[in-house]
mmCIF file of C-alpha atoms in Angstrom:
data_model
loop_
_atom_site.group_PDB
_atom_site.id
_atom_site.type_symbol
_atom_site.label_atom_id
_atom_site.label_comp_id
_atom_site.label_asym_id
_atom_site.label_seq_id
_atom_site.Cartn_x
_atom_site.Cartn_y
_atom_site.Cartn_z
ATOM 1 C CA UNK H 19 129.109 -8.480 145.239
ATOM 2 C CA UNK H 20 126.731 -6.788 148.078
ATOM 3 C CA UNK H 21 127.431 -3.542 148.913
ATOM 4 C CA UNK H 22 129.870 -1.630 151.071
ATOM 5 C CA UNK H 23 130.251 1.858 152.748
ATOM 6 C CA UNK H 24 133.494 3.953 152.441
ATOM 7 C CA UNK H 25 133.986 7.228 154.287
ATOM 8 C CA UNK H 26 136.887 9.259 153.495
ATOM 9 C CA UNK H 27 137.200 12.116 156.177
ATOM 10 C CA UNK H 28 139.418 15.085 155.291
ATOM 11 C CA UNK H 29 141.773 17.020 158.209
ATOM 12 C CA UNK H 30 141.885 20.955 158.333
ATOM 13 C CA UNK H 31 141.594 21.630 161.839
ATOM 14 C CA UNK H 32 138.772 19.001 163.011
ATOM 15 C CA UNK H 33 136.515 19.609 165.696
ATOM 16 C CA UNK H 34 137.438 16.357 167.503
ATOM 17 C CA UNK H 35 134.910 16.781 170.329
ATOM 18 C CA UNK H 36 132.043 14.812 168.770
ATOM 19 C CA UNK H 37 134.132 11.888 167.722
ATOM 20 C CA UNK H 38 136.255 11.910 170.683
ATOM 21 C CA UNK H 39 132.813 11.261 172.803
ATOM 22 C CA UNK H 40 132.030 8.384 170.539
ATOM 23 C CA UNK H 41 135.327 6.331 171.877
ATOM 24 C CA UNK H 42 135.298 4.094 174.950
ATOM 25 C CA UNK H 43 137.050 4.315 177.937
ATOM 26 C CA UNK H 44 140.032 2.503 175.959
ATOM 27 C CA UNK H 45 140.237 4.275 173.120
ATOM 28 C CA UNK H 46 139.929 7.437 175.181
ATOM 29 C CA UNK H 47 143.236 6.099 176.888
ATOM 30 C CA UNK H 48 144.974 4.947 173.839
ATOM 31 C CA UNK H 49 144.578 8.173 172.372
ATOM 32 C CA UNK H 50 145.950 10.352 175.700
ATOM 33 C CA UNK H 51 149.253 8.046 174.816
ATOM 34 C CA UNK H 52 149.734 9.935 171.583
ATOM 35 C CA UNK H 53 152.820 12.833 172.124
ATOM 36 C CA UNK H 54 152.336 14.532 169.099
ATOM 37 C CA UNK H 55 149.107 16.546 168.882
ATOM 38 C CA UNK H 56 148.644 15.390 164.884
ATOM 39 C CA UNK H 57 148.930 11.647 165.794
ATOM 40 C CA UNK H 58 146.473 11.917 168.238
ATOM 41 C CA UNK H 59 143.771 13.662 166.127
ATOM 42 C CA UNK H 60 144.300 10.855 163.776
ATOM 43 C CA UNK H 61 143.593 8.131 166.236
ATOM 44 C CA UNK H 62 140.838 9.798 167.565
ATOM 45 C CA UNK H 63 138.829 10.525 164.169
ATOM 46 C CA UNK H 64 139.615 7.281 162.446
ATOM 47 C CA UNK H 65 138.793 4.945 165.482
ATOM 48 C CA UNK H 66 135.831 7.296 166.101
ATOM 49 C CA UNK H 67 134.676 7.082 162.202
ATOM 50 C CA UNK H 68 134.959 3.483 162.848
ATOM 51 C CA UNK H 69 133.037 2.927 165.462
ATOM 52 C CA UNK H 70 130.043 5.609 164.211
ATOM 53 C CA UNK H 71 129.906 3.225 161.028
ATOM 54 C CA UNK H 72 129.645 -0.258 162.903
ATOM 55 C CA UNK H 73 126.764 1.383 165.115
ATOM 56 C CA UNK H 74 124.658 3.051 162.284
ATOM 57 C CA UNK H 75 125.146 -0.792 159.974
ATOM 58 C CA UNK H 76 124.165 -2.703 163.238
ATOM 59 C CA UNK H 77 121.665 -0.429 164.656
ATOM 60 C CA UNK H 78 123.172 -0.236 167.951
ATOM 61 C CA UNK H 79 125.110 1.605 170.333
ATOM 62 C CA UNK H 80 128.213 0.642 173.070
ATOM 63 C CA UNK H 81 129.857 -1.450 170.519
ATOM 64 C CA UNK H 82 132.979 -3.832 172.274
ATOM 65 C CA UNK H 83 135.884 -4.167 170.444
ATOM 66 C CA UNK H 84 138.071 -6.835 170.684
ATOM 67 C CA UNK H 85 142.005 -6.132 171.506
ATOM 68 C CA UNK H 86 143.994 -6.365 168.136
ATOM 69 C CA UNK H 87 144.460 -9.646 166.365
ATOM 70 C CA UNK H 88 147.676 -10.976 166.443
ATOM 71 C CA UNK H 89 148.520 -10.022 163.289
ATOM 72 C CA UNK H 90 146.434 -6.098 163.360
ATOM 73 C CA UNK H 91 142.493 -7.061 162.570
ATOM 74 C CA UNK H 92 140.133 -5.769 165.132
ATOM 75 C CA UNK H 93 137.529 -7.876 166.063
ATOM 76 C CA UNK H 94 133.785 -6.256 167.110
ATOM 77 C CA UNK H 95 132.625 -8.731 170.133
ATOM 78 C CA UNK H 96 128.725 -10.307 170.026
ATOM 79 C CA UNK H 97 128.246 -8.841 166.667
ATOM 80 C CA UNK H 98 124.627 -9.961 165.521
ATOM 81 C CA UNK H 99 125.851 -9.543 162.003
ATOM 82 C CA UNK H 100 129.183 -10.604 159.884
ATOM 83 C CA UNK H 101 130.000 -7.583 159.762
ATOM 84 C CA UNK H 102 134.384 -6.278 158.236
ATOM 85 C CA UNK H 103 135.650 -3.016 158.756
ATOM 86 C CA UNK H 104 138.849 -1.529 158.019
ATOM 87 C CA UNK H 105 140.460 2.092 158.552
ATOM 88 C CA UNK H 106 143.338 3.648 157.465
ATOM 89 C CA UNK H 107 144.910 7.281 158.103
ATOM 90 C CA UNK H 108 147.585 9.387 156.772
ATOM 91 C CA UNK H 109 148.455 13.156 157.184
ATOM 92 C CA UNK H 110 145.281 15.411 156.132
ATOM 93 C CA UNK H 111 142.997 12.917 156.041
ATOM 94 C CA UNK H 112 141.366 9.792 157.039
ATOM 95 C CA UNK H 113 139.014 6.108 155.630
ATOM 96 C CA UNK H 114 137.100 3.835 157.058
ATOM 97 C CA UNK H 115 135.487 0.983 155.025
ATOM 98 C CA UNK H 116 132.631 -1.558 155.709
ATOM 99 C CA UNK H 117 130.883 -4.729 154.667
ATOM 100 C CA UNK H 118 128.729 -7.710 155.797
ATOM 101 C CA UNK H 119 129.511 -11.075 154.748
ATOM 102 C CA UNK H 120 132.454 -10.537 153.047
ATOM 103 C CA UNK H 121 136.959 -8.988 154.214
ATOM 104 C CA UNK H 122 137.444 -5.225 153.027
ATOM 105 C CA UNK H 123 140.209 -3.180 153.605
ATOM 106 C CA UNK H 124 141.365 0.865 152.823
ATOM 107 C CA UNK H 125 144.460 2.196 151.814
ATOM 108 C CA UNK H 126 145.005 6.200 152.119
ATOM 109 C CA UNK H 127 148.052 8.176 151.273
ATOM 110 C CA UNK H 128 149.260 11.081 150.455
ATOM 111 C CA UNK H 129 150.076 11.513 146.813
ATOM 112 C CA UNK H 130 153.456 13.345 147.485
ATOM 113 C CA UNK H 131 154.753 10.270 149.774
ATOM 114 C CA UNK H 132 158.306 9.541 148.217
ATOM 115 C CA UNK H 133 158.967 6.097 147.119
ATOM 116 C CA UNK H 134 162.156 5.004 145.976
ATOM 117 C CA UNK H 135 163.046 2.437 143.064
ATOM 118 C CA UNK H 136 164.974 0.427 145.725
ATOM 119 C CA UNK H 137 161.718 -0.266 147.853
ATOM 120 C CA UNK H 138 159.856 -0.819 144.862
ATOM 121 C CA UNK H 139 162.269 -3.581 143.770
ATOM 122 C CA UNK H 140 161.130 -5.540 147.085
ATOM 123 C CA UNK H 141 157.676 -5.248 147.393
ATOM 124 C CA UNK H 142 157.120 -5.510 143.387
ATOM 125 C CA UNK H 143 157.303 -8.105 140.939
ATOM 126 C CA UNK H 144 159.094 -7.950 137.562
ATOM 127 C CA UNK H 145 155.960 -7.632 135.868
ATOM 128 C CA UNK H 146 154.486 -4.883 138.236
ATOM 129 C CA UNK H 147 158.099 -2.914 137.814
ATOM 130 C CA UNK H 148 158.009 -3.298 134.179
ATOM 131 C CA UNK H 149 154.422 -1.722 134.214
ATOM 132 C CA UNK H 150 155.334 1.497 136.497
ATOM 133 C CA UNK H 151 158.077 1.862 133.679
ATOM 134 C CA UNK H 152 155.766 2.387 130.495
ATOM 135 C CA UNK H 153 153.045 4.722 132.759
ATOM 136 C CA UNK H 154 155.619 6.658 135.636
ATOM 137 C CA UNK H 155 157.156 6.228 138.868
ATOM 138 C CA UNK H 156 154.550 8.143 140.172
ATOM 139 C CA UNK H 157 152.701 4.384 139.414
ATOM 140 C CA UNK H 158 154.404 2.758 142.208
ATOM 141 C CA UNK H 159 152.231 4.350 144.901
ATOM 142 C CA UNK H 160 149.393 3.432 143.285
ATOM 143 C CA UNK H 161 150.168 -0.170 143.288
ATOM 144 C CA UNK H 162 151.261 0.002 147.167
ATOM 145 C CA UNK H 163 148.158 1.422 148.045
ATOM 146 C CA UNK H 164 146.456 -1.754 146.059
ATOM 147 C CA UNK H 165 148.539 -3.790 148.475
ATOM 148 C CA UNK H 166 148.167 -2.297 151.287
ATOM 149 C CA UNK H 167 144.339 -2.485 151.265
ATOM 150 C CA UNK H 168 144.523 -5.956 150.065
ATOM 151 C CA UNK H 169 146.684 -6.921 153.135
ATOM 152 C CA UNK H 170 143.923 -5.089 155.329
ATOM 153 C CA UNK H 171 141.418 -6.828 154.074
ATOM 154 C CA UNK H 172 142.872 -10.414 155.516
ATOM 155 C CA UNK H 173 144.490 -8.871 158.256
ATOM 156 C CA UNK H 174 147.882 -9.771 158.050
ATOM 157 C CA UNK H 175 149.503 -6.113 156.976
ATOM 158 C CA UNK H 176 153.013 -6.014 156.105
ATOM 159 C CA UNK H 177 153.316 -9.908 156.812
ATOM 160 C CA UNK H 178 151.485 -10.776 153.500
ATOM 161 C CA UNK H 179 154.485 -10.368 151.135
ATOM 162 C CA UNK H 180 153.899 -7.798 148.784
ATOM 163 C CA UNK H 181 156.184 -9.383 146.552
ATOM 164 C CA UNK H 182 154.212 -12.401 146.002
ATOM 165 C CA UNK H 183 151.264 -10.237 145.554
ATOM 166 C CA UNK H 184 150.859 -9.609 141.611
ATOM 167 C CA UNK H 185 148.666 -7.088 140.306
ATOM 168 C CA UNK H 186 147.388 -6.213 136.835
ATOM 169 C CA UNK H 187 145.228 -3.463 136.024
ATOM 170 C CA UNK H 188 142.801 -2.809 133.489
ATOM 171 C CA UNK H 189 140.605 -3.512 135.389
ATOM 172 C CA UNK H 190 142.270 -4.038 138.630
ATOM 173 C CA UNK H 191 142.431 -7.924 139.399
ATOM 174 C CA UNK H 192 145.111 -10.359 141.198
ATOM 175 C CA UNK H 193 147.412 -12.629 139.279
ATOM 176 C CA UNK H 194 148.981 -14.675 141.753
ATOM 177 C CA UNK H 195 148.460 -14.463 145.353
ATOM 178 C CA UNK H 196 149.472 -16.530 148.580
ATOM 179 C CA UNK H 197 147.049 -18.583 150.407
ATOM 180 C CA UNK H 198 145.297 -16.257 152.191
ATOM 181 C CA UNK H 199 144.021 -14.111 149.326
ATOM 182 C CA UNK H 200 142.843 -16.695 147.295
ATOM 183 C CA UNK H 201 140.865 -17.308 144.939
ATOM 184 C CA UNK H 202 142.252 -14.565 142.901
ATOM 185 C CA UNK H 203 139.154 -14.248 141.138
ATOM 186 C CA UNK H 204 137.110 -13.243 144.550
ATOM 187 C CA UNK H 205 138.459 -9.655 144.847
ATOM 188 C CA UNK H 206 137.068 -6.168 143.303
ATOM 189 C CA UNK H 207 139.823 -3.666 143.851
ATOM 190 C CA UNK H 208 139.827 0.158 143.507
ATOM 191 C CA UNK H 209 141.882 3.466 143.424
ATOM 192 C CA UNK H 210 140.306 6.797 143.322
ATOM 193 C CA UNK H 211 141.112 9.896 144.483
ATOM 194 C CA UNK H 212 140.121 10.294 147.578
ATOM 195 C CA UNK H 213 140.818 14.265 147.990
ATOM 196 C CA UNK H 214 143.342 16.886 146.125
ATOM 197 C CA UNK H 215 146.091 15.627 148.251
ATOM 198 C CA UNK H 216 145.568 11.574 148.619
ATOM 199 C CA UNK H 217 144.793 8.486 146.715
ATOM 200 C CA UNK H 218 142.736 5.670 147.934
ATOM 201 C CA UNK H 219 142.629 2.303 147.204
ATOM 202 C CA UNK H 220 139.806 -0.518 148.615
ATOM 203 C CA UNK H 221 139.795 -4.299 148.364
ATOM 204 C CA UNK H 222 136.997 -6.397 148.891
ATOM 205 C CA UNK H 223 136.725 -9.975 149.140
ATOM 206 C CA UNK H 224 133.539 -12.595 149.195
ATOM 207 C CA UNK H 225 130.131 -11.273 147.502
ATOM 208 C CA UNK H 226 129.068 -10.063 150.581
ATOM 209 C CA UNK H 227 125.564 -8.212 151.955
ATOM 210 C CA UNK H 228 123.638 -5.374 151.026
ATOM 211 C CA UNK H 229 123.410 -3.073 153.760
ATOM 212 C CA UNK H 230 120.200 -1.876 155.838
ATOM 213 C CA UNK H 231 118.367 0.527 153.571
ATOM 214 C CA UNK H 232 118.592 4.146 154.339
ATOM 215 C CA UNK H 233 122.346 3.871 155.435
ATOM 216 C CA UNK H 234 123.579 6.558 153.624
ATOM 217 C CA UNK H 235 121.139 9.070 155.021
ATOM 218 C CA UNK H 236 121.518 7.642 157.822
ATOM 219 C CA UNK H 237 125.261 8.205 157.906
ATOM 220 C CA UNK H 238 125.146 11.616 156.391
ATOM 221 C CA UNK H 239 122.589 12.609 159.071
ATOM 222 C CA UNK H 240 124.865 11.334 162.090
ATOM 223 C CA UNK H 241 128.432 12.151 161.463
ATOM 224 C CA UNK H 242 129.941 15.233 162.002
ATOM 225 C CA UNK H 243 132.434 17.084 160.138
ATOM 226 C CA UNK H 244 132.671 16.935 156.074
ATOM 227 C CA UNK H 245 132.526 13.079 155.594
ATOM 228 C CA UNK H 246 132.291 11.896 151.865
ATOM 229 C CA UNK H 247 130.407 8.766 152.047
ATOM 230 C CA UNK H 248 130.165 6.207 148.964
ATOM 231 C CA UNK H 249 128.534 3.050 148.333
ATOM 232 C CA UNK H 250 130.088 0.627 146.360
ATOM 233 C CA UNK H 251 128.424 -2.185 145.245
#
């Protein structure tokens, strides 16, 4: 595999002048739409993360993004580079992941998000439920945040069937997987801790690129606020 960049972006009370001035006119809009002051602090530093990243990897500036796939994927317009990027948010904090040559995705989410057995019985298999019963319910977000990154990373969210999704761990890998994820073999897959309060999980598909040299002090020069920036490679 090449190399990608993950930003994790914690929430206290976020200054969200500098990223706000990083949207476009659309995103500016979108994010006036939000009611709730929370929800729109969210949009505005996890759309802004995402577009600091793209311009720092492609070394440019007034970025286009495409409106939505149909099924969630947003698409950057006359990128000179094939160039994935993903994002994710939840309360308190807030990911953005990206790659060249190759579909990545982020999950974040809080670590005291309730999940109940009877969701678990839809969106796991026997296997998977089996496994969350030898190490802890506390297991089953783990394994949705797994899914939930994979299902980023080919852009079809929810629609994927997390039930036909099988996981093993030890290292992470895929079992069995529909059409769109395969080969099951093509993935690396991660969960960390992303802060005190959430867990993270990444999926990357393809070998991908390694990016332009410097990026990470590059990154950590540009963006404002207390970003935690990794490479993984």
């Amino acid at each position: 595999m090449g190399q990608v960049l993950l930003a994790v972006l914690p929430v206290g009370r976020p200054d969200l002048a500098p990223w706000q001035a990083l949207l476009d006119p659309a995103e500016q809009a979108a994010a006036g739409r939000f009611r709730r002051a929370e929800d729109r602090a969210a949009y505005i530093l996890s759309h802004g993360l995402r577009r600091a990243l793209c311009q720092l990897v492609l070394g440019r500036q007034g970025l286009s993004f495409a409106p939505l796939e149909p099924l969630g994927k947003p698409v950057i317009v006359d990128a000179s580079q094939d160039l994935d990027v993903s994002i994710s948010h939840t309360q308190g904090a807030v990911a953005c992941i990206i790659g060249l040559a190759c579909r990545v995705g982020v999950d974040l989410e809080r670590q005291d998000r309730p999940f109940s057995e009877a969701i678990g019985q839809q969106v796991f298999t026997a296997d998977e439920q089996a496994w969350i019963g030898r190490h802890g319910p506390e297991r089953s977000l783990t394994l949705w945040t797994l899914k939930e990154a994979i299902s980023k990373a080919v852009g079809l969210g929810l629609s994927l069937g997390f039930s036909d999704l099988a996981l093993g761990a030890d290292p992470w890998h895929i079992h069995a997987a529909p059409a769109p994820c395969l080969p099951c073999s093509d993935w690396l897959l991660e969960v960390w801790q992303a802060t005190p309060d959430h867990v993270a999980a990444l999926a990357v598909q393809g070998q991908g690129k390694a990016l332009p040299l410097g990026i990470m002090d590059r990154a950590a020069a540009a963006l404002p606020g207390d970003v935690v920036l990794r490479i993984v490679e």
